[in-house]
PDB file of C-alpha atoms in Angstrom:
ATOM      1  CA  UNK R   1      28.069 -26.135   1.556  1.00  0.00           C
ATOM      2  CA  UNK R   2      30.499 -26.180  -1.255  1.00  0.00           C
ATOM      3  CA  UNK R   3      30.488 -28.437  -4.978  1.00  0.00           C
ATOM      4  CA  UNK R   4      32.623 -28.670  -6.937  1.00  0.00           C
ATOM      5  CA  UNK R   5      32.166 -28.825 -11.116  1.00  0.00           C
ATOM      6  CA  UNK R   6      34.647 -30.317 -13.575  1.00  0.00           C
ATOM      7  CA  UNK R   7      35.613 -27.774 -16.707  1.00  0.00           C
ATOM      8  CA  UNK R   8      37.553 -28.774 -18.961  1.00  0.00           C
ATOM      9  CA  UNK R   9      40.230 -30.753 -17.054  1.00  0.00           C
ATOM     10  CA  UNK R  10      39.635 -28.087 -14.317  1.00  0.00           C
ATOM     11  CA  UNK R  11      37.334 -27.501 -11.490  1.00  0.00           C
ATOM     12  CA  UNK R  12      35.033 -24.885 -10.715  1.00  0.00           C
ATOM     13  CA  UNK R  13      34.216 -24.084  -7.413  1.00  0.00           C
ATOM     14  CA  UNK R  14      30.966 -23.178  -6.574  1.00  0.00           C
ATOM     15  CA  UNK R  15      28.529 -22.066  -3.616  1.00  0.00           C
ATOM     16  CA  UNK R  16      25.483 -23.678  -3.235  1.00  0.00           C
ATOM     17  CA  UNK R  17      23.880 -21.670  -0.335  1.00  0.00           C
ATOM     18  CA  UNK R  18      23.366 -18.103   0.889  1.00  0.00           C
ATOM     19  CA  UNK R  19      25.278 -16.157   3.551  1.00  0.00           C
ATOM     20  CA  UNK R  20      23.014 -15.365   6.546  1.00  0.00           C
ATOM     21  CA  UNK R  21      22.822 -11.633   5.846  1.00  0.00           C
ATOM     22  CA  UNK R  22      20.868  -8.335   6.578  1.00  0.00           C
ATOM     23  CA  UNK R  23      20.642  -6.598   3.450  1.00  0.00           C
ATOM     24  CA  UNK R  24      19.460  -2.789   4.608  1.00  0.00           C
ATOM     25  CA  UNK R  25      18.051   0.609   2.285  1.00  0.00           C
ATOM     26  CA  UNK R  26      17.314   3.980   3.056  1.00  0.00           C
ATOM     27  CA  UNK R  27      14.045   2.615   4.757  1.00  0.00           C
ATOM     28  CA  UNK R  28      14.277  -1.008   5.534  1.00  0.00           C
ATOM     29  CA  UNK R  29      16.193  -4.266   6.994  1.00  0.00           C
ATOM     30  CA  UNK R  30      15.638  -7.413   5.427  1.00  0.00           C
ATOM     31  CA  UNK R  31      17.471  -9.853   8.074  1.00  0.00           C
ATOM     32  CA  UNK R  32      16.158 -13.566   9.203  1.00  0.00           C
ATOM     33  CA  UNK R  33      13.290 -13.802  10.935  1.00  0.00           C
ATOM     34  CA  UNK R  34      13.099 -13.791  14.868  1.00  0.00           C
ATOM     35  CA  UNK R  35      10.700 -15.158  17.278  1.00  0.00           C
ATOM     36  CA  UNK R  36       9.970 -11.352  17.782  1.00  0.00           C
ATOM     37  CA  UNK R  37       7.778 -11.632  14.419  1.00  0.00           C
ATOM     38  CA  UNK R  38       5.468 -13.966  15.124  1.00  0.00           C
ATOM     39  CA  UNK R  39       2.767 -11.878  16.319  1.00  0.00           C
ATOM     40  CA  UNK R  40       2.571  -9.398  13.044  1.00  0.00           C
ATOM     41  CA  UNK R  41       3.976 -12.215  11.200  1.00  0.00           C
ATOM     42  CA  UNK R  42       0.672 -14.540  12.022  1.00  0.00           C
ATOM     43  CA  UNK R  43      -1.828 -11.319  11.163  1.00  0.00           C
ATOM     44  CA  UNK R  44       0.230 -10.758   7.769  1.00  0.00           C
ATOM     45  CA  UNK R  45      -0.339 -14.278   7.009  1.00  0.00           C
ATOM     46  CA  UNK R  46      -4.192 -14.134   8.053  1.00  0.00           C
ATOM     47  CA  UNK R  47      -4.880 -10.900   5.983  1.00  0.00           C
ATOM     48  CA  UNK R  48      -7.242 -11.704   3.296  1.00  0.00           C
ATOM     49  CA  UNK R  49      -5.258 -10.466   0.385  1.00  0.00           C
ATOM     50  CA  UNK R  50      -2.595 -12.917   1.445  1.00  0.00           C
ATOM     51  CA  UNK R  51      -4.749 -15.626   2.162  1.00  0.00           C
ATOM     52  CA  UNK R  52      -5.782 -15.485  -1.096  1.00  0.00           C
ATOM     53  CA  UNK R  53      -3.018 -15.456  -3.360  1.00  0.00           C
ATOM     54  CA  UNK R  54       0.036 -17.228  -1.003  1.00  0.00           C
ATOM     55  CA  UNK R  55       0.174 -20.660  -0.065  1.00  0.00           C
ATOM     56  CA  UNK R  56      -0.186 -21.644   3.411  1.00  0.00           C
ATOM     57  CA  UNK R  57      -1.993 -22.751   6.121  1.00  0.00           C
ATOM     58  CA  UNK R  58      -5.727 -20.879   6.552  1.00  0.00           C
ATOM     59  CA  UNK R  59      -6.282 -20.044   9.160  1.00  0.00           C
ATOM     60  CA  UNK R  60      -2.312 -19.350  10.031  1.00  0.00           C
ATOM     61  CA  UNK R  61      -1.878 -19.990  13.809  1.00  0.00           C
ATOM     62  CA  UNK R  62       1.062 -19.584  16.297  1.00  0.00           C
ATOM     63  CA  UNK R  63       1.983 -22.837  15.678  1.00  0.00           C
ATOM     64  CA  UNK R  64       2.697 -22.701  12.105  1.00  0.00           C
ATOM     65  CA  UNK R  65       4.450 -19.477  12.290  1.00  0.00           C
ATOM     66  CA  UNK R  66       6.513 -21.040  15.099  1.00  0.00           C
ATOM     67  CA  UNK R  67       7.193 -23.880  12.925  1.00  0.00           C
ATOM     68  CA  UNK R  68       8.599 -21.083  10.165  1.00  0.00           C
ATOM     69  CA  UNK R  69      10.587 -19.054  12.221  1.00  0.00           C
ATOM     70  CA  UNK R  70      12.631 -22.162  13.928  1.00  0.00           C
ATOM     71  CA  UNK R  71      12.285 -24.518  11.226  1.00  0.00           C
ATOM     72  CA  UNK R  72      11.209 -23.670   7.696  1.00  0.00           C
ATOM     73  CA  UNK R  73      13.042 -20.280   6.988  1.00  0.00           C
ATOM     74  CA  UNK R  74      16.441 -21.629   8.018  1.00  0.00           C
ATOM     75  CA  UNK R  75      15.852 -25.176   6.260  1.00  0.00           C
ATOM     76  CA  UNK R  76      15.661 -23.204   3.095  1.00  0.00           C
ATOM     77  CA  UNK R  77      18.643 -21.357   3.358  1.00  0.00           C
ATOM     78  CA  UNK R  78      21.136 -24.124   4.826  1.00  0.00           C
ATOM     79  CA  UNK R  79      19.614 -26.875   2.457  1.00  0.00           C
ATOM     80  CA  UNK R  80      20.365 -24.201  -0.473  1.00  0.00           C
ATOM     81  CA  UNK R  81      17.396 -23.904  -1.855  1.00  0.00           C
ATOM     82  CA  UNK R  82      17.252 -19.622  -1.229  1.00  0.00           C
ATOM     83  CA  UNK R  83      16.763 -17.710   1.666  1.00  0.00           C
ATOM     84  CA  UNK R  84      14.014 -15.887   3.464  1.00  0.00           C
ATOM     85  CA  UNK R  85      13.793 -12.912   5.144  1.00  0.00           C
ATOM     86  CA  UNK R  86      11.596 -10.504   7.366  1.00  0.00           C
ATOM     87  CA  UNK R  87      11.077  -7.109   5.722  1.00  0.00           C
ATOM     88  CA  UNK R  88      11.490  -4.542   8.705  1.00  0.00           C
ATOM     89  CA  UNK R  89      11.224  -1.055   8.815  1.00  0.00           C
ATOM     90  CA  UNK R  90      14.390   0.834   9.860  1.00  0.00           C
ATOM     91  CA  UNK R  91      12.964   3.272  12.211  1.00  0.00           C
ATOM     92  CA  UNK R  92      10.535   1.468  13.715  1.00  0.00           C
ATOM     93  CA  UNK R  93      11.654  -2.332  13.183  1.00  0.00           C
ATOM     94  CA  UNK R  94       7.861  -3.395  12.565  1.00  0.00           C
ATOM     95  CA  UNK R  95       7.275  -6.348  10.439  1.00  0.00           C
ATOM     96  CA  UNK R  96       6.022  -4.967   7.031  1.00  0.00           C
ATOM     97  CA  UNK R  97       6.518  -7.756   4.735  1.00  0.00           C
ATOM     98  CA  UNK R  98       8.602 -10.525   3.630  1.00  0.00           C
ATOM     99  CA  UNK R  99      11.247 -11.438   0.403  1.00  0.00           C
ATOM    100  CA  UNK R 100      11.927 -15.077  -0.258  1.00  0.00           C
ATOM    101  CA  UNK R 101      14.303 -16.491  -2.783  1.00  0.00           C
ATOM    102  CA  UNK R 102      13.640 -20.175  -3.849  1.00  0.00           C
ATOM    103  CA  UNK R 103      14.298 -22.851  -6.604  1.00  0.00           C
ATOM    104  CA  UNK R 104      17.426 -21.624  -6.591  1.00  0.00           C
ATOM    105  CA  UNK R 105      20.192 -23.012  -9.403  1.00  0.00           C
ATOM    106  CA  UNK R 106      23.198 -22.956  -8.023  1.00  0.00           C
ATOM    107  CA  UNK R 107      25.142 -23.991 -11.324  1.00  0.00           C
ATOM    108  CA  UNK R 108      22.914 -21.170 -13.756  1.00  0.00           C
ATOM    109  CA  UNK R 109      22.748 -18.741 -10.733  1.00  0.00           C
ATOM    110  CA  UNK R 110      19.135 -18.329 -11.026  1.00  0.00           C
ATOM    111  CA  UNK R 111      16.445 -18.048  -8.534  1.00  0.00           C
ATOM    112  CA  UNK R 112      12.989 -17.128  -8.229  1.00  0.00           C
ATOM    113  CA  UNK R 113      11.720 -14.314  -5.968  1.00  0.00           C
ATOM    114  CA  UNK R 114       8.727 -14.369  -3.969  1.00  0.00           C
ATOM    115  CA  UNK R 115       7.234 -11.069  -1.902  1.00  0.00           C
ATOM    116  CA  UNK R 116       4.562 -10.117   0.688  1.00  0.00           C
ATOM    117  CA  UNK R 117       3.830  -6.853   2.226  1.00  0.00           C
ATOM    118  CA  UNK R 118       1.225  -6.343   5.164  1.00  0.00           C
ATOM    119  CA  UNK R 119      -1.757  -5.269   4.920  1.00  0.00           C
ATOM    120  CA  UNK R 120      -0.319  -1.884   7.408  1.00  0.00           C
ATOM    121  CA  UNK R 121       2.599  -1.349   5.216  1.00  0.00           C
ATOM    122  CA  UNK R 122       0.938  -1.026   1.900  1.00  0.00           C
ATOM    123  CA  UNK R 123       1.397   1.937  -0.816  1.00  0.00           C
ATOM    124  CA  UNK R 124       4.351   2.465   0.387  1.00  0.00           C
ATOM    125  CA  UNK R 125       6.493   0.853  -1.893  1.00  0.00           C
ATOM    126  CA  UNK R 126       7.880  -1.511   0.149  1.00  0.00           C
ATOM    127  CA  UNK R 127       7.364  -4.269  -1.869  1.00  0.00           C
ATOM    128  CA  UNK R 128       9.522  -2.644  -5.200  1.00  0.00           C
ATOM    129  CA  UNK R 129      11.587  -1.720  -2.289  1.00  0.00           C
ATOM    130  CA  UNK R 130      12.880  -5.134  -1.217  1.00  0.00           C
ATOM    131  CA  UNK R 131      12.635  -7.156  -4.527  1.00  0.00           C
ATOM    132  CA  UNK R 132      14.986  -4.262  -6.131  1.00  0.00           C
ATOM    133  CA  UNK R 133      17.875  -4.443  -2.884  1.00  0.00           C
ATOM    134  CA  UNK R 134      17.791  -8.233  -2.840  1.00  0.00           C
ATOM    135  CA  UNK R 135      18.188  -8.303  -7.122  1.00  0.00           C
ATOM    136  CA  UNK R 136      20.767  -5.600  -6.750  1.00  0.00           C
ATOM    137  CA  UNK R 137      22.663  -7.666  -3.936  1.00  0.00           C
ATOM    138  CA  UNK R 138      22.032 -10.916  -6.268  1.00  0.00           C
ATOM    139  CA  UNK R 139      23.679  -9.366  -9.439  1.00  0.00           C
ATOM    140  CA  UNK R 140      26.257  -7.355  -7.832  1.00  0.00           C
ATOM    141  CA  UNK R 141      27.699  -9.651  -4.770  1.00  0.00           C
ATOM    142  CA  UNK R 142      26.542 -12.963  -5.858  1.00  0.00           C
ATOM    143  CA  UNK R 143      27.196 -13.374  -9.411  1.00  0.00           C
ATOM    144  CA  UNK R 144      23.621 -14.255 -10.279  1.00  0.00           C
ATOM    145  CA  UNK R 145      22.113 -13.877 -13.585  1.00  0.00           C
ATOM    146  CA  UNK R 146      18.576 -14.654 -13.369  1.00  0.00           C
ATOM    147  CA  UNK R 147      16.037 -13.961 -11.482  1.00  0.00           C
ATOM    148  CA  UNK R 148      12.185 -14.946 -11.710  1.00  0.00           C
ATOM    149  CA  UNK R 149       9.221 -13.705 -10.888  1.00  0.00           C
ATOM    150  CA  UNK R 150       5.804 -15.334 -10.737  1.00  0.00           C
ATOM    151  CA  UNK R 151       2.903 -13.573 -10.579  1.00  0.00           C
ATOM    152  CA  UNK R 152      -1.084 -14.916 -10.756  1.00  0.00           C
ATOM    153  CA  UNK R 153      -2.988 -13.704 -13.934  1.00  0.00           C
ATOM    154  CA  UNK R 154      -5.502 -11.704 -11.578  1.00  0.00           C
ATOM    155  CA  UNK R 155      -2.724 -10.266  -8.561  1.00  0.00           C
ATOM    156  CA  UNK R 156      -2.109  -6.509 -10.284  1.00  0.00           C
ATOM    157  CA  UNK R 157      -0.498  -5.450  -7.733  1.00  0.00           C
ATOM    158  CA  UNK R 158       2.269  -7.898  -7.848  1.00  0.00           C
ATOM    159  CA  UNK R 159       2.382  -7.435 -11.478  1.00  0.00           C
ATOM    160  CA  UNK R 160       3.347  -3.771 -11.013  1.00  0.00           C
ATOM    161  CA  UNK R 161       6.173  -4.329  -8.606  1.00  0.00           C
ATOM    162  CA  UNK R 162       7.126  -6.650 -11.378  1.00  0.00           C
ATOM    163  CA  UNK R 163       7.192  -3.447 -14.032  1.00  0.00           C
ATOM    164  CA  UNK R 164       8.479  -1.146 -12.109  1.00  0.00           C
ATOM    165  CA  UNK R 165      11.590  -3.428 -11.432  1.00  0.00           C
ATOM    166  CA  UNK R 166      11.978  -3.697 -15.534  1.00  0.00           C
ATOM    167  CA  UNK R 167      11.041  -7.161 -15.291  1.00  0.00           C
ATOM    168  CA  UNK R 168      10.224  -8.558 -18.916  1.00  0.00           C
ATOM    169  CA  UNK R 169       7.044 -10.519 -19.329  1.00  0.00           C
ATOM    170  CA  UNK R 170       8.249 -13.866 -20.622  1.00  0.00           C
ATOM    171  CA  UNK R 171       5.128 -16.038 -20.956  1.00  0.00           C
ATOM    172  CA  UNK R 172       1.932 -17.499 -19.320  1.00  0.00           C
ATOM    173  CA  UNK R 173       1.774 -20.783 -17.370  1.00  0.00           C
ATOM    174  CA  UNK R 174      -1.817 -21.807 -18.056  1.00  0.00           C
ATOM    175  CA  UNK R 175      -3.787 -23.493 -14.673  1.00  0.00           C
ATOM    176  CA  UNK R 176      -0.382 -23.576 -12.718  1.00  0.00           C
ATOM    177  CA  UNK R 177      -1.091 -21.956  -9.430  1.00  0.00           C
ATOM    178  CA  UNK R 178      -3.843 -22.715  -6.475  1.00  0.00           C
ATOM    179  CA  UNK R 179      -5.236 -19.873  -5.300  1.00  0.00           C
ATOM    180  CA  UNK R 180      -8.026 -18.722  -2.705  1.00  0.00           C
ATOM    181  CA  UNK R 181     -11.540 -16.992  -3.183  1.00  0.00           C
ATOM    182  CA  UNK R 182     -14.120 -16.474  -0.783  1.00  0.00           C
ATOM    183  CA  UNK R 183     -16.930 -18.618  -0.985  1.00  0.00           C
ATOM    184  CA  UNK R 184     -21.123 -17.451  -0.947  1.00  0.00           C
ATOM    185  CA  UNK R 185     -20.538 -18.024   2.688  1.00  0.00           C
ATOM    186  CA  UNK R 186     -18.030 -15.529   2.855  1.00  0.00           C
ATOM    187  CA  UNK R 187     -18.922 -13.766   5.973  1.00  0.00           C
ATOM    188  CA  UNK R 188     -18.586 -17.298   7.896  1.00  0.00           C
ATOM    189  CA  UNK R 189     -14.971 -17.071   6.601  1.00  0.00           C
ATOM    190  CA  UNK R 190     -14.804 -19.772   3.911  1.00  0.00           C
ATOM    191  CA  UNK R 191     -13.023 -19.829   1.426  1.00  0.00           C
ATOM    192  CA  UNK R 192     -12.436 -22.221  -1.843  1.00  0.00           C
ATOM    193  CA  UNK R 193      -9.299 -23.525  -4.050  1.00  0.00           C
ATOM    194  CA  UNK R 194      -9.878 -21.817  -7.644  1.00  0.00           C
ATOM    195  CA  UNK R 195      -6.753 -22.404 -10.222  1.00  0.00           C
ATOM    196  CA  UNK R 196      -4.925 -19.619 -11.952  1.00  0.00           C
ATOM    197  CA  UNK R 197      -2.554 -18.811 -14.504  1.00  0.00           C
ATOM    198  CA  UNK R 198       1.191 -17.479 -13.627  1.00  0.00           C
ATOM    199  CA  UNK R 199       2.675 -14.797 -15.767  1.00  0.00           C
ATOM    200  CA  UNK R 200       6.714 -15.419 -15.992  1.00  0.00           C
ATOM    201  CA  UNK R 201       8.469 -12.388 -15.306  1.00  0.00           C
ATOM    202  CA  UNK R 202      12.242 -12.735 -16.255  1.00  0.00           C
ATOM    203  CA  UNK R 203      14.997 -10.377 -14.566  1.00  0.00           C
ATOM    204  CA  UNK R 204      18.371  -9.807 -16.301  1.00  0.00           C
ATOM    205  CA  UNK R 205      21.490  -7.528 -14.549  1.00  0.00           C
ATOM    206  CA  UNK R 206      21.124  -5.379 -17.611  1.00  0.00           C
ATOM    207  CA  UNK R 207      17.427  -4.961 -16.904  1.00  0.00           C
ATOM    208  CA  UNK R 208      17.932  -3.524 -13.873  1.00  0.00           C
ATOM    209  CA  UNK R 209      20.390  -0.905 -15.258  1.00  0.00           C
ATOM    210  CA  UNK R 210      18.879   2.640 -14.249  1.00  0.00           C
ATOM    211  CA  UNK R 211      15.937   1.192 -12.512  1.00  0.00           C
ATOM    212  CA  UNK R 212      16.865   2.168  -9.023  1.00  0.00           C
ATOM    213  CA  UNK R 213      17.636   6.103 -10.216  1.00  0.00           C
ATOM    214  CA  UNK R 214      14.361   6.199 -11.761  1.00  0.00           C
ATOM    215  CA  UNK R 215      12.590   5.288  -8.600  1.00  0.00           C
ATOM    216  CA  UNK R 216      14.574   7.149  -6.944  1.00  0.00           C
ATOM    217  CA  UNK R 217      13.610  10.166  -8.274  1.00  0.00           C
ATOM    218  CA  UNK R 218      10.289   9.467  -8.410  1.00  0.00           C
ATOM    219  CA  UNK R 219       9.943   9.055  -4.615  1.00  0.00           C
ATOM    220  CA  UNK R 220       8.908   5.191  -4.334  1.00  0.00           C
ATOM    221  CA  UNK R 221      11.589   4.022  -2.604  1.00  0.00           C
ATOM    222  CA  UNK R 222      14.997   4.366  -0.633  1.00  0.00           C
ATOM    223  CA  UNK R 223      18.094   3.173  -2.384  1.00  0.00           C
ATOM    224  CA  UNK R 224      19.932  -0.324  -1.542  1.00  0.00           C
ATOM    225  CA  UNK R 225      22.868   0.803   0.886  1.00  0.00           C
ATOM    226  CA  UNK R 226      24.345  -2.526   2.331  1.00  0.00           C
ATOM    227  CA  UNK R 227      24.520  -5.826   3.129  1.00  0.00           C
ATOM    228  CA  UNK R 228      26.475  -7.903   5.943  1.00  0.00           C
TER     229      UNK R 228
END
């Protein structure tokens, strides 16, 4: 899908969706998702950590993922409003997570970046991992200049992937996010809406100068090699 902007007398002719792409590092492929993924896909999505800080259905069934893999995931990239991928590892192509790009402005070239890892595939880094190779392919292929990050008040551990990318804490949305807790019945599985704040995390292509050597060399993750 193409638009086209008048500057100045001229026009300016601009994308407004993603390529489909596999964007791969030392360690994993991001790529679209596949009907393959449904089965670690639906026990990502039913892990209690995720439950509890990402929206969607609880529990998540086959026919909801179903509905993602053939409907959802592609809707979002061909309507152009991001892309989302399946985090995979190289070696052994497991499902360990997944990046999603969303709210996307076309005309600022700004999007926001959302990101779950499994509940297998933790400490790993994987996380860092894919949110660094998809900002890296942003700034460097796509021309972007923004991207956002989201994180509730109480989720550290997306607030450190958030750091450790040099994201800059830009603010706090007060009560803007539903999010999950278990109720006193717990161990029947029930859970309860609660609200939450969002911390703002901003992303700049001069924030993320140096980032990726630093990481590097400290181990957490395998460098962003290609995309296609």
């Amino acid at each position: 899908m193409l638009c086209f902007y008048p500057v100045f007398g001229m026009e300016l002719r601009m994308t407004t969706t993603f390529p489909s792409i596999s964007i791969s590092t030392d360690r994993l492929v991001m790529r679209p998702f596949e009907m393959a993924d449904i089965p670690a896909y639906i026990e990502m999505m039913n892990d209690e950590t995720v439950v509890a800080w990402v929206d969607g259905s609880n529990p998540y069934t086959q026919v909801d993922a179903e509905r993602w893999v053939r409907r959802i995931a592609p809707a979002e990239r061909s309507a152009g409003h991001g892309i989302a991928l399946a985090v995979t590892e190289f070696l052994t192509q497991r499902l360990v997570g997944s990046v999603r790009l969303l709210n996307t402005d076309w005309r600022t070239r700004s999007t926001e970046v959302r990101y779950i890892t499994a509940p297998w595939a933790r400490g790993e880094g994987y996380a860092t991992e894919s949110v660094l190779a998809i900002a890296q392919w942003l700034f460097r292929d796509q021309g972007f200049e923004r991207i956002e990050l989201r994180t509730p008040a109480d989720n550290t551990a997306s607030q450190q992937v958030a750091q450790k990318l040099g994201c800059i804490s830009e603010g706090v949305l007060r009560n803007a996010r539903i999010a999950r807790t278990r109720t006193e019945n717990g161990t029947d599985g029930g859970w309860t809406d609660i609200r939450t704040d969002l911390i703002v995390w901003g992303l700049l292509p001069e924030d993320l100068e140096g980032v990726a050597e630093q990481l590097a060399d400290a181990g957490d993750y395998g460098t962003y090699n290609s995309w296609q």
